Amino acid sequence: MDYKKILDEIYLEAKVYKGQGELARYIPELALVDPLKYGIHLSTVAGEDYSLGDSKERFSIQSISKVLSLAQVLPLLGETLWERIDVEPSGNPFNSIVQLEYENGIPRNPFLNAGALVMADILISRFDDPMESFLSFVRELSGNSTIEYDKKVAASEIATGYLNASLINMMKSYGNILNDVDKVLEFYCHQCSIAMSCEDLAHAFMAFADEGCLYKSDSRVLKKSQVKRINALMQTCGFYDEAGEFSYRVGLPGKSGVGGGIVAVHPKCYSIAVWSPKLNPKGNSVLGMKTLELLTTKTGTSIF
Ligand code: DON
């Protein structure tokens, strides 16, 4: 497969969508990002790397971090995790509160804000220094020891995250949050703030593309059966109320974030990260989705 030629083609073709969409203004710091940034990085399981545009520039990974926290939590708790979080698509926005009351404080899936808050609560219960443990895990997955939290983005979200505060208080009232709600919110906002490049993300997500093995290494961080479950959740829940659309247009397990990043994997083949900050009304990068649609169409490499 000539990924270089195909990605060059896509980069030119998709650029016309650069103007479409809006920045994630509800987190004030994210509204300051250059809306015209566009980067792509594809890594293959064979160890090849293809980079285009702003692929080495770091941006706030936001909800993409939820896949990484699931990868840390699932081996710790195993199947008991699903006593506190379900594995069903919600059909609702990532920050919706409506189902949470009907369903007694059990989030529909780990990628909703409510689900990720429960995973943050679990990591706080497990580790003396959860911020340090999570960051070390992300650095290990990506093979980059310089990855950091973006303190400005985290502070900006902590100051304005009223909806997340309501989600966590609702869950606390149902007994599904064990720690102090402010402590969990602080950790969650830091986890979302982490700054990574497309290259870092493509390398980190190789664990999901390559059956739990780290990029260019024999060490395994996840069992095959855990990777199967995480990829299934990305496929069905990674794009919230647009999970069907992403599956239909792209046909890969993937995860988006309101920082404009999208990562997708083709199991046993490649992982790819795209960054373009302008979002559609469902909170997913317009250009990111278009890029991935063109990739699987031109290469014939969707999982379907
Ligand atoms: O909690 C929030 O709203 C953000 N920190 C993350 C949301 C997000 O990235 C949703 N994905 N598209």
Short mmCIF file of C-alpha atoms and ligand atoms in Angstrom, two decimals:
data_model
loop_
_atom_site.label_atom_id
_atom_site.label_comp_id
_atom_site.label_asym_id
_atom_site.label_seq_id
_atom_site.Cartn_x
_atom_site.Cartn_y
_atom_site.Cartn_z
CA MET A 1 0.00 0.00 0.00
CA ASP A 2 1.45 3.40 -1.00
CA TYR A 3 0.32 5.31 2.10
CA LYS A 4 2.53 8.29 1.29
CA LYS A 5 0.95 8.89 -2.11
CA ILE A 6 -2.57 8.37 -0.77
CA LEU A 7 -2.05 10.66 2.24
CA ASP A 8 -0.54 13.39 0.02
CA GLU A 9 -3.64 13.17 -2.18
CA ILE A 10 -6.01 13.28 0.81
CA TYR A 11 -4.17 16.22 2.36
CA LEU A 12 -4.78 18.30 -0.76
CA GLU A 13 -8.34 17.09 -1.32
CA ALA A 14 -9.53 17.49 2.26
CA LYS A 15 -8.04 20.98 2.70
CA VAL A 16 -11.17 22.53 1.14
CA TYR A 17 -13.05 21.60 4.33
CA LYS A 18 -10.66 23.64 6.52
CA GLY A 19 -13.07 26.52 6.92
CA GLN A 20 -16.01 24.43 8.12
CA GLY A 21 -17.03 24.03 11.75
CA GLU A 22 -16.44 25.84 15.03
CA LEU A 23 -13.83 25.73 17.79
CA ALA A 24 -14.84 24.20 21.15
CA ARG A 25 -15.60 27.54 22.79
CA TYR A 26 -17.15 26.09 25.96
CA ILE A 27 -13.59 25.50 27.21
CA PRO A 28 -12.26 29.08 26.84
CA GLU A 29 -8.62 28.06 26.38
CA LEU A 30 -9.54 25.84 23.39
CA ALA A 31 -11.08 28.85 21.63
CA LEU A 32 -7.56 30.34 21.38
CA VAL A 33 -6.16 27.55 19.18
CA ASP A 34 -5.31 28.35 15.53
CA PRO A 35 -8.38 26.96 13.68
CA LEU A 36 -6.43 26.26 10.49
CA LYS A 37 -4.06 23.67 11.95
CA TYR A 38 -4.12 20.36 10.11
CA GLY A 39 -1.90 17.37 10.81
CA ILE A 40 -1.96 13.66 10.00
CA HIS A 41 0.22 10.81 11.25
CA LEU A 42 -0.16 7.17 10.22
CA SER A 43 1.92 4.37 11.75
CA THR A 44 1.82 0.80 10.52
CA VAL A 45 2.24 -2.33 12.64
CA ALA A 46 5.30 -3.03 10.47
CA GLY A 47 6.90 0.11 11.96
CA GLU A 48 6.52 2.64 9.13
CA ASP A 49 5.60 6.27 9.86
CA TYR A 50 3.92 8.79 7.56
CA SER A 51 3.56 12.43 8.69
CA LEU A 52 1.88 15.43 7.07
CA GLY A 53 1.27 19.08 8.00
CA ASP A 54 1.12 19.98 11.70
CA SER A 55 1.56 16.36 12.77
CA LYS A 56 4.30 17.09 15.31
CA GLU A 57 2.50 19.97 17.04
CA ARG A 58 0.87 19.18 20.38
CA PHE A 59 -2.78 19.84 21.08
CA SER A 60 -5.16 19.02 23.91
CA ILE A 61 -6.34 15.42 23.41
CA GLN A 62 -9.55 15.89 25.46
CA SER A 63 -11.89 12.87 25.13
CA ILE A 64 -9.25 10.81 23.32
CA SER A 65 -7.76 10.47 26.84
CA LYS A 66 -10.80 8.37 27.82
CA VAL A 67 -9.51 5.45 25.72
CA LEU A 68 -6.18 5.72 27.52
CA SER A 69 -7.81 5.76 30.96
CA LEU A 70 -9.93 2.75 29.96
CA ALA A 71 -6.69 1.00 28.94
CA GLN A 72 -5.30 1.71 32.41
CA VAL A 73 -8.47 0.85 34.36
CA LEU A 74 -9.60 -2.32 32.55
CA PRO A 75 -6.55 -4.45 33.47
CA LEU A 76 -6.87 -3.22 37.08
CA LEU A 77 -10.56 -4.06 37.54
CA GLY A 78 -11.31 -6.61 34.83
CA GLU A 79 -14.98 -7.29 34.19
CA THR A 80 -16.04 -5.81 37.55
CA LEU A 81 -15.58 -2.39 35.89
CA TRP A 82 -18.90 -2.99 34.14
CA GLU A 83 -20.75 -2.97 37.47
CA ARG A 84 -20.16 0.80 37.50
CA ILE A 85 -20.27 1.66 33.78
CA ASP A 86 -22.29 0.09 30.96
CA VAL A 87 -21.07 -0.77 27.43
CA GLU A 88 -23.98 0.59 25.37
CA PRO A 89 -23.99 3.48 22.89
CA SER A 90 -25.99 6.36 24.33
CA GLY A 91 -27.27 8.11 21.20
CA ASN A 92 -26.84 11.31 23.24
CA PRO A 93 -24.15 14.01 23.36
CA PHE A 94 -20.94 13.36 25.33
CA ASN A 95 -22.02 15.60 28.21
CA SER A 96 -25.72 14.71 28.36
CA ILE A 97 -27.24 14.14 31.79
CA VAL A 98 -30.70 12.82 30.80
CA GLN A 99 -30.02 9.05 30.80
CA LEU A 100 -27.97 9.20 33.97
CA GLU A 101 -30.98 9.73 36.22
CA TYR A 102 -33.15 7.13 34.47
CA GLU A 103 -30.28 4.65 34.76
CA ASN A 104 -29.51 5.24 38.45
CA GLY A 105 -26.16 6.98 38.04
CA ILE A 106 -24.61 4.24 35.84
CA PRO A 107 -23.13 5.88 32.71
CA ARG A 108 -24.01 4.22 29.41
CA ASN A 109 -20.37 3.80 28.37
CA PRO A 110 -16.82 4.78 29.43
CA PHE A 111 -16.39 7.46 26.74
CA LEU A 112 -19.23 9.71 27.90
CA ASN A 113 -18.03 12.39 30.32
CA ALA A 114 -19.95 10.58 33.07
CA GLY A 115 -18.21 7.27 32.26
CA ALA A 116 -14.78 8.89 32.18
CA LEU A 117 -15.49 10.55 35.54
CA VAL A 118 -16.16 7.11 37.06
CA MET A 119 -12.85 5.85 35.60
CA ALA A 120 -11.09 8.91 37.08
CA ASP A 121 -12.67 8.06 40.45
CA ILE A 122 -11.31 4.49 40.15
CA LEU A 123 -7.78 5.71 39.36
CA ILE A 124 -7.89 8.08 42.35
CA SER A 125 -8.87 5.15 44.60
CA ARG A 126 -6.08 2.97 43.19
CA PHE A 127 -3.05 5.29 43.05
CA ASP A 128 -1.39 7.56 45.63
CA ASP A 129 -0.55 9.99 42.83
CA PRO A 130 -3.09 9.32 40.04
CA MET A 131 -1.93 12.32 37.96
CA GLU A 132 1.62 10.98 37.90
CA SER A 133 0.51 7.37 37.28
CA PHE A 134 -1.74 8.31 34.39
CA LEU A 135 0.89 10.53 32.79
CA SER A 136 3.54 7.78 33.09
CA PHE A 137 1.14 5.33 31.45
CA VAL A 138 0.48 7.72 28.53
CA ARG A 139 4.22 8.35 28.14
CA GLU A 140 4.88 4.62 28.11
CA LEU A 141 2.19 3.97 25.47
CA SER A 142 3.43 6.72 23.16
CA GLY A 143 7.14 6.16 23.78
CA ASN A 144 7.54 9.87 24.52
CA SER A 145 8.68 10.82 28.02
CA THR A 146 8.18 14.56 27.42
CA ILE A 147 4.36 14.48 27.23
CA GLU A 148 2.77 16.83 29.80
CA TYR A 149 -0.55 18.08 31.11
CA ASP A 150 -1.58 21.48 29.70
CA LYS A 151 -2.20 23.27 32.99
CA LYS A 152 -3.86 26.26 31.30
CA VAL A 153 -6.41 24.09 29.50
CA ALA A 154 -7.08 22.10 32.69
CA ALA A 155 -7.62 25.28 34.74
CA SER A 156 -9.87 26.72 32.03
CA GLU A 157 -12.10 23.63 32.12
CA ILE A 158 -12.13 23.40 35.93
CA ALA A 159 -13.33 27.03 36.06
CA THR A 160 -16.19 26.52 33.59
CA GLY A 161 -17.18 22.83 33.82
CA TYR A 162 -20.64 23.25 35.34
CA LEU A 163 -22.16 20.38 33.40
CA ASN A 164 -19.42 17.96 34.45
CA ALA A 165 -19.99 19.13 38.04
CA SER A 166 -23.66 18.27 37.73
CA LEU A 167 -22.89 14.82 36.20
CA ILE A 168 -20.52 13.92 39.00
CA ASN A 169 -22.85 15.14 41.74
CA MET A 170 -25.69 13.10 40.24
CA MET A 171 -23.50 9.99 40.25
CA LYS A 172 -22.26 10.72 43.78
CA SER A 173 -25.88 10.80 44.97
CA TYR A 174 -26.32 7.29 43.50
CA GLY A 175 -23.14 6.05 45.22
CA ASN A 176 -21.18 5.64 41.96
CA ILE A 177 -18.43 8.12 42.91
CA LEU A 178 -16.38 7.17 45.96
CA ASN A 179 -13.96 10.11 46.23
CA ASP A 180 -14.39 13.83 46.74
CA VAL A 181 -16.13 15.27 43.65
CA ASP A 182 -13.75 18.24 43.29
CA LYS A 183 -10.75 15.95 43.44
CA VAL A 184 -12.21 13.74 40.68
CA LEU A 185 -13.10 16.76 38.51
CA GLU A 186 -9.58 18.14 38.92
CA PHE A 187 -8.00 14.85 37.84
CA TYR A 188 -10.47 14.40 34.96
CA CYS A 189 -9.82 17.92 33.57
CA HIS A 190 -6.07 17.30 33.74
CA GLN A 191 -6.42 13.98 31.97
CA CYS A 192 -8.35 15.67 29.14
CA SER A 193 -5.85 18.55 28.95
CA ILE A 194 -2.87 16.33 28.06
CA ALA A 195 -1.01 17.77 25.07
CA MET A 196 0.08 15.28 22.40
CA SER A 197 0.87 15.43 18.70
CA CYS A 198 -0.67 13.27 15.97
CA GLU A 199 2.59 11.34 15.95
CA ASP A 200 2.38 10.68 19.73
CA LEU A 201 -1.25 9.59 19.42
CA ALA A 202 -0.69 7.28 16.45
CA HIS A 203 2.15 5.61 18.39
CA ALA A 204 0.10 5.34 21.61
CA PHE A 205 -2.89 3.84 19.77
CA MET A 206 -0.66 1.19 18.23
CA ALA A 207 -1.43 -0.76 21.42
CA PHE A 208 -5.03 -1.06 20.10
CA ALA A 209 -3.93 -1.76 16.51
CA ASP A 210 -1.28 -4.32 17.42
CA GLU A 211 -3.04 -6.60 19.92
CA GLY A 212 -1.82 -4.78 23.03
CA CYS A 213 1.86 -4.41 22.07
CA LEU A 214 3.70 -1.11 22.29
CA TYR A 215 4.93 0.53 19.08
CA LYS A 216 8.25 -0.91 17.85
CA SER A 217 8.56 -3.04 20.96
CA ASP A 218 7.72 -6.54 22.12
CA SER A 219 6.28 -5.41 25.43
CA ARG A 220 2.59 -5.96 25.84
CA VAL A 221 0.43 -3.61 27.96
CA LEU A 222 -2.97 -5.19 27.23
CA LYS A 223 -4.25 -8.69 26.62
CA LYS A 224 -5.75 -9.45 23.21
CA SER A 225 -9.15 -9.90 24.82
CA GLN A 226 -8.90 -6.42 26.44
CA VAL A 227 -7.97 -4.85 23.10
CA LYS A 228 -10.97 -6.56 21.52
CA ARG A 229 -13.27 -4.93 24.09
CA ILE A 230 -11.68 -1.48 23.89
CA ASN A 231 -11.88 -1.48 20.08
CA ALA A 232 -15.51 -2.64 20.23
CA LEU A 233 -16.30 0.29 22.53
CA MET A 234 -14.52 2.75 20.22
CA GLN A 235 -16.52 1.38 17.30
CA THR A 236 -19.90 1.66 19.02
CA CYS A 237 -19.41 4.63 21.39
CA GLY A 238 -16.30 6.57 20.28
CA PHE A 239 -18.30 9.32 18.57
CA TYR A 240 -21.32 9.56 20.88
CA ASP A 241 -24.43 10.58 18.92
CA GLU A 242 -22.38 10.39 15.73
CA ALA A 243 -21.02 6.85 16.27
CA GLY A 244 -23.24 5.51 13.49
CA GLU A 245 -22.13 8.24 11.08
CA PHE A 246 -18.43 7.60 11.79
CA SER A 247 -18.91 3.85 11.36
CA TYR A 248 -20.83 4.41 8.14
CA ARG A 249 -18.38 6.89 6.61
CA VAL A 250 -15.05 5.61 7.97
CA GLY A 251 -15.61 2.05 9.22
CA LEU A 252 -12.86 1.89 11.84
CA PRO A 253 -12.81 1.90 15.66
CA GLY A 254 -11.92 5.47 16.60
CA LYS A 255 -12.13 8.23 19.20
CA SER A 256 -12.56 11.96 18.90
CA GLY A 257 -11.84 14.87 21.23
CA VAL A 258 -13.07 18.47 21.28
CA GLY A 259 -9.46 19.62 20.82
CA GLY A 260 -10.05 18.55 17.18
CA GLY A 261 -8.14 15.27 17.31
CA ILE A 262 -9.40 11.93 16.01
CA VAL A 263 -7.52 8.65 16.32
CA ALA A 264 -8.58 5.47 14.53
CA VAL A 265 -7.10 2.00 14.24
CA HIS A 266 -7.21 -0.76 11.70
CA PRO A 267 -6.46 -3.85 13.80
CA LYS A 268 -3.23 -5.62 12.77
CA CYS A 269 -2.64 -2.95 10.11
CA TYR A 270 -2.25 0.70 11.20
CA SER A 271 -3.16 3.48 13.61
CA ILE A 272 -3.82 7.03 12.41
CA ALA A 273 -4.27 10.37 14.16
CA VAL A 274 -5.65 13.52 12.52
CA TRP A 275 -5.88 17.01 14.03
CA SER A 276 -7.97 19.90 12.80
CA PRO A 277 -9.58 22.03 15.55
CA LYS A 278 -12.87 23.02 13.88
CA LEU A 279 -15.73 20.80 15.04
CA ASN A 280 -19.14 19.86 13.69
CA PRO A 281 -22.24 20.36 15.91
CA LYS A 282 -21.68 16.91 17.49
CA GLY A 283 -18.20 17.95 18.72
CA ASN A 284 -16.15 15.98 16.19
CA SER A 285 -13.49 17.44 13.86
CA VAL A 286 -14.98 18.15 10.41
CA LEU A 287 -11.70 17.78 8.55
CA GLY A 288 -10.65 14.84 10.73
CA MET A 289 -13.73 12.86 9.79
CA LYS A 290 -13.36 13.77 6.11
CA THR A 291 -9.68 12.76 6.10
CA LEU A 292 -10.44 9.35 7.58
CA GLU A 293 -13.37 8.80 5.24
CA LEU A 294 -11.09 9.49 2.27
CA LEU A 295 -8.40 7.21 3.70
CA THR A 296 -10.58 4.13 4.10
CA THR A 297 -12.32 4.80 0.78
CA LYS A 298 -9.10 5.22 -1.21
CA THR A 299 -7.23 2.38 0.49
CA GLY A 300 -10.18 0.01 0.93
CA THR A 301 -9.01 -0.53 4.51
CA SER A 302 -12.16 -0.15 6.57
CA ILE A 303 -12.82 -3.15 8.83
CA PHE A 304 -16.03 -3.88 6.92
O1 DON B 1 -15.46 17.12 29.60
C1 DON B 1 -15.43 17.67 28.51
O2 DON B 1 -16.43 18.23 28.02
C2 DON B 1 -14.13 17.68 27.74
N1 DON B 1 -13.03 17.69 28.64
C3 DON B 1 -14.00 16.49 26.82
C4 DON B 1 -15.13 16.37 25.82
C5 DON B 1 -14.73 15.76 24.52
O3 DON B 1 -13.62 15.85 24.08
C6 DON B 1 -15.83 15.10 23.73
N2 DON B 1 -15.39 14.56 22.47
N3 DON B 1 -15.63 14.86 21.34
#
